[in-house]
PDB file of C-alpha atoms in Angstrom:
ATOM      1  CA  MET F   1     -22.766 -14.036  -3.486  1.00 38.00           C
ATOM      2  CA  GLU F   2     -24.094 -11.764  -0.783  1.00 43.00           C
ATOM      3  CA  GLU F   3     -21.992  -8.700  -0.121  1.00 47.00           C
ATOM      4  CA  VAL F   4     -21.045  -8.190   3.497  1.00 44.00           C
ATOM      5  CA  MET F   5     -19.537  -5.122   5.101  1.00 50.00           C
ATOM      6  CA  ALA F   6     -16.758  -6.294   7.374  1.00 45.00           C
ATOM      7  CA  ILE F   7     -14.765  -4.436   9.988  1.00 38.00           C
ATOM      8  CA  GLU F   8     -11.099  -5.434  10.084  1.00 43.00           C
ATOM      9  CA  ARG F   9      -9.537  -6.511  13.335  1.00 36.00           C
ATOM     10  CA  SER F  10      -6.150  -4.837  12.888  1.00 38.00           C
ATOM     11  CA  TYR F  11      -6.145  -1.147  13.749  1.00 39.00           C
ATOM     12  CA  GLU F  12      -3.603   1.411  14.756  1.00 44.00           C
ATOM     13  CA  ASN F  13      -5.221   4.064  16.951  1.00 44.00           C
ATOM     14  CA  GLY F  14      -8.539   3.329  15.262  1.00 44.00           C
ATOM     15  CA  VAL F  15      -7.086   3.570  11.772  1.00 52.00           C
ATOM     16  CA  SER F  16      -6.643   0.478   9.644  1.00 50.00           C
ATOM     17  CA  THR F  17      -3.514   0.046   7.547  1.00 51.00           C
ATOM     18  CA  PHE F  18      -3.469  -1.751   4.230  1.00 52.00           C
ATOM     19  CA  ASP F  19       0.065  -2.608   3.188  1.00 52.00           C
ATOM     20  CA  ASP F  20      -0.450  -6.372   3.661  1.00 46.00           C
ATOM     21  CA  GLY F  21       3.301  -6.876   3.786  1.00 45.00           C
ATOM     22  CA  ALA F  22       3.842  -5.884   0.174  1.00 43.00           C
ATOM     23  CA  HIS F  23       6.943  -3.902   1.056  1.00 45.00           C
ATOM     24  CA  SER F  24       8.505  -6.898   2.759  1.00 40.00           C
ATOM     25  CA  HIS F  25       8.921  -8.628  -0.586  1.00 42.00           C
ATOM     26  CA  CYS F  26      12.322  -8.060  -2.156  1.00 44.00           C
ATOM     27  CA  ILE F  27      13.061  -7.912  -5.851  1.00 47.00           C
ATOM     28  CA  ALA F  28      13.950 -11.394  -7.023  1.00 44.00           C
ATOM     29  CA  LYS F  29      17.572 -11.814  -7.980  1.00 48.00           C
ATOM     30  CA  THR F  30      18.030 -12.351 -11.691  1.00 50.00           C
ATOM     31  CA  GLU F  31      21.102 -12.661 -13.828  1.00 58.00           C
ATOM     32  CA  ASP F  32      21.907  -9.126 -14.923  1.00 69.00           C
ATOM     33  CA  LYS F  33      25.196  -8.084 -16.437  1.00 72.00           C
ATOM     34  CA  GLY F  34      24.275  -4.397 -16.491  1.00 78.00           C
ATOM     35  CA  GLY F  35      24.737  -1.739 -13.827  1.00 90.00           C
ATOM     36  CA  VAL F  36      22.677  -1.422 -10.659  1.00 94.00           C
ATOM     37  CA  GLU F  37      21.979   2.273 -11.237  1.00 95.00           C
ATOM     38  CA  SER F  38      20.336   1.808 -14.628  1.00 97.00           C
ATOM     39  CA  LYS F  39      18.205  -1.077 -13.345  1.00 97.00           C
ATOM     40  CA  ARG F  40      17.089   1.019 -10.374  1.00 97.00           C
ATOM     41  CA  PHE F  41      15.965   3.872 -12.607  1.00 98.00           C
ATOM     42  CA  TYR F  42      14.311   1.437 -15.016  1.00 98.00           C
ATOM     43  CA  LEU F  43      12.226  -0.168 -12.262  1.00 98.00           C
ATOM     44  CA  ALA F  44      11.266   3.164 -10.684  1.00 98.00           C
ATOM     45  CA  ARG F  45      10.325   4.764 -14.004  1.00 98.00           C
ATOM     46  CA  THR F  46       8.297   1.724 -15.067  1.00 98.00           C
ATOM     47  CA  THR F  47       6.346   1.728 -11.794  1.00 98.00           C
ATOM     48  CA  ALA F  48       5.769   5.485 -12.134  1.00 98.00           C
ATOM     49  CA  LEU F  49       4.340   4.956 -15.635  1.00 98.00           C
ATOM     50  CA  GLU F  50       2.079   2.143 -14.399  1.00 98.00           C
ATOM     51  CA  MET F  51       0.949   4.332 -11.509  1.00 98.00           C
ATOM     52  CA  LEU F  52       0.039   7.176 -13.860  1.00 98.00           C
ATOM     53  CA  ARG F  53      -1.864   4.795 -16.137  1.00 97.00           C
ATOM     54  CA  ASP F  54      -3.817   3.477 -13.141  1.00 96.00           C
ATOM     55  CA  ARG F  55      -4.638   7.055 -12.138  1.00 96.00           C
ATOM     56  CA  GLY F  56      -6.206   7.665 -15.537  1.00 96.00           C
ATOM     57  CA  TYR F  57      -3.353   9.276 -17.443  1.00 98.00           C
ATOM     58  CA  GLN F  58      -2.540   8.554 -21.068  1.00 98.00           C
ATOM     59  CA  VAL F  59       0.547   6.339 -21.047  1.00 98.00           C
ATOM     60  CA  SER F  60       1.603   4.600 -24.254  1.00 97.00           C
ATOM     61  CA  ASP F  61       1.927   0.819 -24.485  1.00 96.00           C
ATOM     62  CA  ALA F  62       5.408   1.322 -25.940  1.00 96.00           C
ATOM     63  CA  GLU F  63       6.554   3.057 -22.749  1.00 96.00           C
ATOM     64  CA  LEU F  64       4.986   0.411 -20.516  1.00 96.00           C
ATOM     65  CA  SER F  65       6.440  -2.525 -22.437  1.00 96.00           C
ATOM     66  CA  LEU F  66       9.997  -1.167 -22.596  1.00 97.00           C
ATOM     67  CA  SER F  67      12.456  -3.878 -21.515  1.00 97.00           C
ATOM     68  CA  LEU F  68      15.503  -3.306 -19.325  1.00 97.00           C
ATOM     69  CA  SER F  69      17.860  -3.820 -22.270  1.00 96.00           C
ATOM     70  CA  GLU F  70      15.853  -1.354 -24.380  1.00 97.00           C
ATOM     71  CA  PHE F  71      15.913   1.130 -21.506  1.00 97.00           C
ATOM     72  CA  ARG F  72      19.693   0.848 -21.263  1.00 97.00           C
ATOM     73  CA  SER F  73      20.052   1.252 -25.021  1.00 96.00           C
ATOM     74  CA  GLY F  74      18.001   4.427 -24.918  1.00 96.00           C
ATOM     75  CA  PHE F  75      19.082   5.977 -21.617  1.00 97.00           C
ATOM     76  CA  GLY F  76      22.488   4.414 -20.935  1.00 96.00           C
ATOM     77  CA  GLU F  77      23.968   2.883 -17.796  1.00 96.00           C
ATOM     78  CA  LYS F  78      23.984   6.276 -16.051  1.00 95.00           C
ATOM     79  CA  PRO F  79      20.761   7.916 -17.247  1.00 96.00           C
ATOM     80  CA  ASP F  80      20.463  11.679 -17.644  1.00 97.00           C
ATOM     81  CA  LEU F  81      17.808  12.628 -15.076  1.00 97.00           C
ATOM     82  CA  GLU F  82      16.335  15.256 -17.378  1.00 96.00           C
ATOM     83  CA  ARG F  83      15.630  12.611 -20.022  1.00 97.00           C
ATOM     84  CA  LEU F  84      13.895  10.383 -17.467  1.00 98.00           C
ATOM     85  CA  ARG F  85      11.151  12.948 -16.867  1.00 97.00           C
ATOM     86  CA  ILE F  86       7.587  11.931 -17.689  1.00 98.00           C
ATOM     87  CA  SER F  87       4.844  14.280 -18.891  1.00 97.00           C
ATOM     88  CA  VAL F  88       1.438  12.816 -19.754  1.00 98.00           C
ATOM     89  CA  PRO F  89      -2.137  14.152 -20.096  1.00 98.00           C
ATOM     90  CA  LEU F  90      -5.248  12.976 -18.284  1.00 97.00           C
ATOM     91  CA  ARG F  91      -7.318  10.699 -20.540  1.00 97.00           C
ATOM     92  CA  SER F  92     -10.603  12.314 -19.516  1.00 95.00           C
ATOM     93  CA  ASN F  93      -9.224  15.844 -19.936  1.00 96.00           C
ATOM     94  CA  PRO F  94      -6.065  16.119 -22.097  1.00 96.00           C
ATOM     95  CA  MET F  95      -5.687  19.768 -21.082  1.00 96.00           C
ATOM     96  CA  LYS F  96      -4.617  18.576 -17.625  1.00 96.00           C
ATOM     97  CA  LYS F  97      -1.105  17.170 -17.361  1.00 97.00           C
ATOM     98  CA  ILE F  98       1.116  15.627 -14.722  1.00 98.00           C
ATOM     99  CA  LEU F  99       4.903  15.807 -14.618  1.00 98.00           C
ATOM    100  CA  VAL F 100       7.325  13.348 -12.989  1.00 98.00           C
ATOM    101  CA  LEU F 101      10.861  14.539 -12.214  1.00 98.00           C
ATOM    102  CA  PHE F 102      13.735  12.367 -11.010  1.00 98.00           C
ATOM    103  CA  MET F 103      15.887  14.201  -8.493  1.00 97.00           C
ATOM    104  CA  GLY F 104      19.655  13.879  -8.066  1.00 96.00           C
ATOM    105  CA  SER F 105      21.532  12.185  -5.234  1.00 95.00           C
ATOM    106  CA  GLU F 106      22.227  15.436  -3.363  1.00 95.00           C
ATOM    107  CA  PRO F 107      19.870  16.522  -0.522  1.00 94.00           C
ATOM    108  CA  VAL F 108      16.791  18.431  -1.699  1.00 96.00           C
ATOM    109  CA  THR F 109      16.839  21.926  -0.199  1.00 96.00           C
ATOM    110  CA  VAL F 110      14.636  25.016  -0.397  1.00 97.00           C
ATOM    111  CA  LYS F 111      16.897  26.315  -3.162  1.00 96.00           C
ATOM    112  CA  THR F 112      16.379  23.106  -5.160  1.00 96.00           C
ATOM    113  CA  VAL F 113      12.605  23.352  -4.777  1.00 97.00           C
ATOM    114  CA  ARG F 114      12.580  27.005  -5.825  1.00 97.00           C
ATOM    115  CA  VAL F 115      14.530  26.173  -8.983  1.00 97.00           C
ATOM    116  CA  ILE F 116      11.954  23.504  -9.855  1.00 97.00           C
ATOM    117  CA  HIS F 117       9.147  25.972  -9.117  1.00 97.00           C
ATOM    118  CA  SER F 118      10.589  28.497 -11.560  1.00 96.00           C
ATOM    119  CA  GLN F 119      10.926  25.794 -14.222  1.00 93.00           C
ATOM    120  CA  VAL F 120       7.383  24.404 -14.016  1.00 94.00           C
ATOM    121  CA  SER F 121       5.257  27.369 -12.897  1.00 88.00           C
ATOM    122  CA  SER F 122       4.643  28.490 -16.477  1.00 88.00           C
ATOM    123  CA  THR F 123       3.773  25.010 -17.767  1.00 90.00           C
ATOM    124  CA  VAL F 124       0.311  25.195 -19.328  1.00 90.00           C
ATOM    125  CA  GLY F 125      -2.220  22.739 -17.914  1.00 93.00           C
ATOM    126  CA  LEU F 126       0.053  21.345 -15.204  1.00 96.00           C
ATOM    127  CA  HIS F 127      -2.131  20.131 -12.343  1.00 93.00           C
ATOM    128  CA  GLY F 128       0.183  17.581 -10.739  1.00 97.00           C
ATOM    129  CA  LEU F 129       3.894  17.133 -10.049  1.00 98.00           C
ATOM    130  CA  ILE F 130       5.682  14.061  -8.697  1.00 98.00           C
ATOM    131  CA  LEU F 131       9.265  14.242  -7.434  1.00 98.00           C
ATOM    132  CA  VAL F 132      11.165  10.949  -7.252  1.00 98.00           C
ATOM    133  CA  LEU F 133      13.783  11.366  -4.540  1.00 98.00           C
ATOM    134  CA  GLN F 134      17.168   9.699  -4.215  1.00 97.00           C
ATOM    135  CA  SER F 135      17.971  11.538  -0.993  1.00 96.00           C
ATOM    136  CA  LYS F 136      16.149  13.245   1.849  1.00 93.00           C
ATOM    137  CA  MET F 137      14.157  16.442   1.528  1.00 96.00           C
ATOM    138  CA  ASN F 138      14.510  18.690   4.557  1.00 94.00           C
ATOM    139  CA  HIS F 139      11.595  20.172   6.497  1.00 95.00           C
ATOM    140  CA  PHE F 140      11.887  23.645   4.978  1.00 97.00           C
ATOM    141  CA  ALA F 141      11.975  22.241   1.441  1.00 97.00           C
ATOM    142  CA  LYS F 142       8.779  20.281   2.144  1.00 96.00           C
ATOM    143  CA  LYS F 143       7.053  23.457   3.332  1.00 96.00           C
ATOM    144  CA  GLU F 144       8.155  25.203   0.141  1.00 97.00           C
ATOM    145  CA  LEU F 145       6.155  22.674  -1.915  1.00 97.00           C
ATOM    146  CA  ALA F 146       2.977  24.419  -0.736  1.00 95.00           C
ATOM    147  CA  THR F 147       3.876  27.416  -2.937  1.00 95.00           C
ATOM    148  CA  PHE F 148       3.433  25.440  -6.168  1.00 96.00           C
ATOM    149  CA  PRO F 149       0.358  26.146  -8.324  1.00 92.00           C
ATOM    150  CA  CYS F 150      -0.401  22.409  -8.492  1.00 95.00           C
ATOM    151  CA  THR F 151      -0.478  19.330  -6.261  1.00 95.00           C
ATOM    152  CA  VAL F 152       3.036  18.081  -5.482  1.00 97.00           C
ATOM    153  CA  GLU F 153       3.813  14.532  -4.333  1.00 98.00           C
ATOM    154  CA  THR F 154       7.145  13.014  -3.343  1.00 98.00           C
ATOM    155  CA  PHE F 155       8.209   9.368  -3.584  1.00 98.00           C
ATOM    156  CA  PRO F 156      11.528   7.948  -2.378  1.00 97.00           C
ATOM    157  CA  ILE F 157      12.904   6.000  -5.340  1.00 98.00           C
ATOM    158  CA  GLY F 158      12.960   2.847  -3.198  1.00 97.00           C
ATOM    159  CA  ASP F 159       9.158   2.951  -2.942  1.00 96.00           C
ATOM    160  CA  LEU F 160       8.866   2.631  -6.718  1.00 98.00           C
ATOM    161  CA  LEU F 161      11.155  -0.353  -7.284  1.00 97.00           C
ATOM    162  CA  VAL F 162       8.157  -2.683  -6.954  1.00 95.00           C
ATOM    163  CA  ASN F 163       4.562  -2.048  -8.033  1.00 96.00           C
ATOM    164  CA  ILE F 164       2.634  -2.911  -4.858  1.00 91.00           C
ATOM    165  CA  THR F 165      -0.634  -3.405  -6.771  1.00 90.00           C
ATOM    166  CA  LYS F 166       0.885  -6.463  -8.477  1.00 88.00           C
ATOM    167  CA  HIS F 167       1.450  -8.245  -5.182  1.00 81.00           C
ATOM    168  CA  THR F 168      -0.059 -11.745  -5.423  1.00 74.00           C
ATOM    169  CA  GLY F 169      -1.996 -11.395  -2.163  1.00 75.00           C
ATOM    170  CA  GLN F 170      -3.637  -8.126  -3.178  1.00 79.00           C
ATOM    171  CA  PRO F 171      -7.459  -8.103  -2.937  1.00 83.00           C
ATOM    172  CA  LYS F 172      -9.652  -6.461  -5.574  1.00 85.00           C
ATOM    173  CA  ILE F 173      -9.836  -2.727  -4.923  1.00 87.00           C
ATOM    174  CA  GLU F 174     -12.263  -0.222  -6.423  1.00 92.00           C
ATOM    175  CA  ILE F 175     -12.303   3.535  -5.883  1.00 94.00           C
ATOM    176  CA  LEU F 176     -15.843   4.788  -5.334  1.00 96.00           C
ATOM    177  CA  THR F 177     -17.119   7.860  -7.145  1.00 95.00           C
ATOM    178  CA  LYS F 178     -18.695  10.661  -5.118  1.00 95.00           C
ATOM    179  CA  GLU F 179     -22.159   9.378  -6.067  1.00 96.00           C
ATOM    180  CA  GLU F 180     -21.303   5.779  -5.120  1.00 97.00           C
ATOM    181  CA  LYS F 181     -19.959   6.942  -1.766  1.00 96.00           C
ATOM    182  CA  GLU F 182     -23.124   8.920  -1.000  1.00 96.00           C
ATOM    183  CA  LYS F 183     -25.294   5.931  -1.956  1.00 96.00           C
ATOM    184  CA  LEU F 184     -23.263   3.609   0.294  1.00 95.00           C
ATOM    185  CA  LEU F 185     -23.526   5.908   3.310  1.00 95.00           C
ATOM    186  CA  SER F 186     -27.242   6.469   2.709  1.00 95.00           C
ATOM    187  CA  GLU F 187     -28.079   2.766   2.342  1.00 94.00           C
ATOM    188  CA  HIS F 188     -26.287   1.844   5.564  1.00 92.00           C
ATOM    189  CA  ALA F 189     -27.184   5.036   7.481  1.00 95.00           C
ATOM    190  CA  LEU F 190     -23.505   5.766   8.102  1.00 93.00           C
ATOM    191  CA  GLU F 191     -21.175   8.743   8.265  1.00 92.00           C
ATOM    192  CA  ASP F 192     -17.618   8.819   6.908  1.00 89.00           C
ATOM    193  CA  LYS F 193     -16.097   8.432  10.364  1.00 87.00           C
ATOM    194  CA  GLN F 194     -18.057   5.214  10.989  1.00 93.00           C
ATOM    195  CA  LEU F 195     -16.304   3.383   8.147  1.00 94.00           C
ATOM    196  CA  PRO F 196     -12.977   1.620   8.735  1.00 94.00           C
ATOM    197  CA  LEU F 197     -10.280   4.201   8.063  1.00 94.00           C
ATOM    198  CA  LEU F 198      -7.257   4.139   5.786  1.00 93.00           C
ATOM    199  CA  LYS F 199      -4.364   6.525   6.306  1.00 94.00           C
ATOM    200  CA  GLU F 200      -3.472   8.994   3.577  1.00 92.00           C
ATOM    201  CA  LYS F 201       0.168   7.881   3.890  1.00 92.00           C
ATOM    202  CA  ASP F 202      -0.715   4.232   3.164  1.00 92.00           C
ATOM    203  CA  SER F 203       1.246   2.960   0.157  1.00 92.00           C
ATOM    204  CA  PHE F 204      -1.898   1.992  -1.784  1.00 91.00           C
ATOM    205  CA  VAL F 205      -3.463   5.414  -1.147  1.00 94.00           C
ATOM    206  CA  ARG F 206      -0.290   7.167  -2.290  1.00 95.00           C
ATOM    207  CA  TYR F 207      -0.013   4.970  -5.389  1.00 96.00           C
ATOM    208  CA  HIS F 208      -3.477   6.038  -6.544  1.00 95.00           C
ATOM    209  CA  GLY F 209      -3.142   9.634  -5.346  1.00 94.00           C
ATOM    210  CA  LEU F 210      -6.293   9.381  -3.235  1.00 94.00           C
ATOM    211  CA  LYS F 211      -7.449  12.285  -1.085  1.00 93.00           C
ATOM    212  CA  LYS F 212      -9.030  12.557   2.349  1.00 94.00           C
ATOM    213  CA  GLY F 213     -12.709  11.676   2.305  1.00 95.00           C
ATOM    214  CA  GLN F 214     -12.535   9.276  -0.641  1.00 96.00           C
ATOM    215  CA  VAL F 215     -13.806   5.727  -0.102  1.00 96.00           C
ATOM    216  CA  VAL F 216     -12.481   2.447  -1.506  1.00 95.00           C
ATOM    217  CA  LYS F 217     -14.246  -0.900  -1.801  1.00 94.00           C
ATOM    218  CA  ILE F 218     -12.038  -3.892  -0.980  1.00 90.00           C
ATOM    219  CA  THR F 219     -13.080  -7.418  -1.952  1.00 90.00           C
ATOM    220  CA  TYR F 220     -11.255 -10.377  -0.419  1.00 85.00           C
ATOM    221  CA  SER F 221     -11.798 -13.726  -2.113  1.00 81.00           C
ATOM    222  CA  LYS F 222      -8.811 -15.864  -1.134  1.00 74.00           C
ATOM    223  CA  GLU F 223      -7.825 -17.998   1.809  1.00 70.00           C
ATOM    224  CA  PRO F 224      -7.467 -17.645   4.708  1.00 69.00           C
ATOM    225  CA  VAL F 225      -9.985 -14.772   4.901  1.00 65.00           C
ATOM    226  CA  GLY F 226     -12.541 -16.225   2.478  1.00 74.00           C
ATOM    227  CA  HIS F 227     -14.904 -13.899   0.572  1.00 82.00           C
ATOM    228  CA  PHE F 228     -16.023 -10.631   2.080  1.00 86.00           C
ATOM    229  CA  VAL F 229     -16.271  -6.967   1.192  1.00 90.00           C
ATOM    230  CA  THR F 230     -15.266  -3.959   3.240  1.00 91.00           C
ATOM    231  CA  TYR F 231     -15.128  -0.225   2.651  1.00 94.00           C
ATOM    232  CA  ARG F 232     -12.524   2.194   3.933  1.00 95.00           C
ATOM    233  CA  CYS F 233     -12.461   5.963   4.081  1.00 96.00           C
ATOM    234  CA  ILE F 234      -9.225   7.882   3.496  1.00 96.00           C
ATOM    235  CA  VAL F 235      -8.139  10.096   6.405  1.00 93.00           C
TER     236      VAL F 235
END
């Protein structure tokens, strides 16, 4: 089938958004005799593991297939946040690692961030850190993240209760390599800014840890839009 570059009709100040309503879907109610807190941590940790796997990190099948009852048996109804931490290497370069820390319910302050900095700054091979937040992080604490020797991302725990990439209406999405991006722009005589744009704060972009300037290929093949392909550049 012929591939067509399409320009979406929905824009916000010239920038297209791509959430497709995924966040409007609530977690289905199921019979659960356990505590809410343990289920919340189970869902968030599972999504974090899936996210790391999709980013190319080495996550074991045993971790990904852990059931809620197994999680509760291992971590308890009120999990110790330290035990929830995740540390995994990049498949393509095991010397590079990413660390996921689950924060407490108290507000995250500059002091909190500095304590974390002192704990992880000597970690060999650490090139990424994800903080899962249960409460707000103030402006000064966010600025303090820039002092870390690695990339730091923050996710409110509520954003990880559902894996947005598993949404039934999700189109096929491929992240272009640098070479594929250059070929695309050359073939169509385009510049980055002429492609439909996708905000860096978009939930899909954050899930995959994409950076400004990267391009994704999106293939729609379901009703009501039919089959078409579009490309978007991260801004």
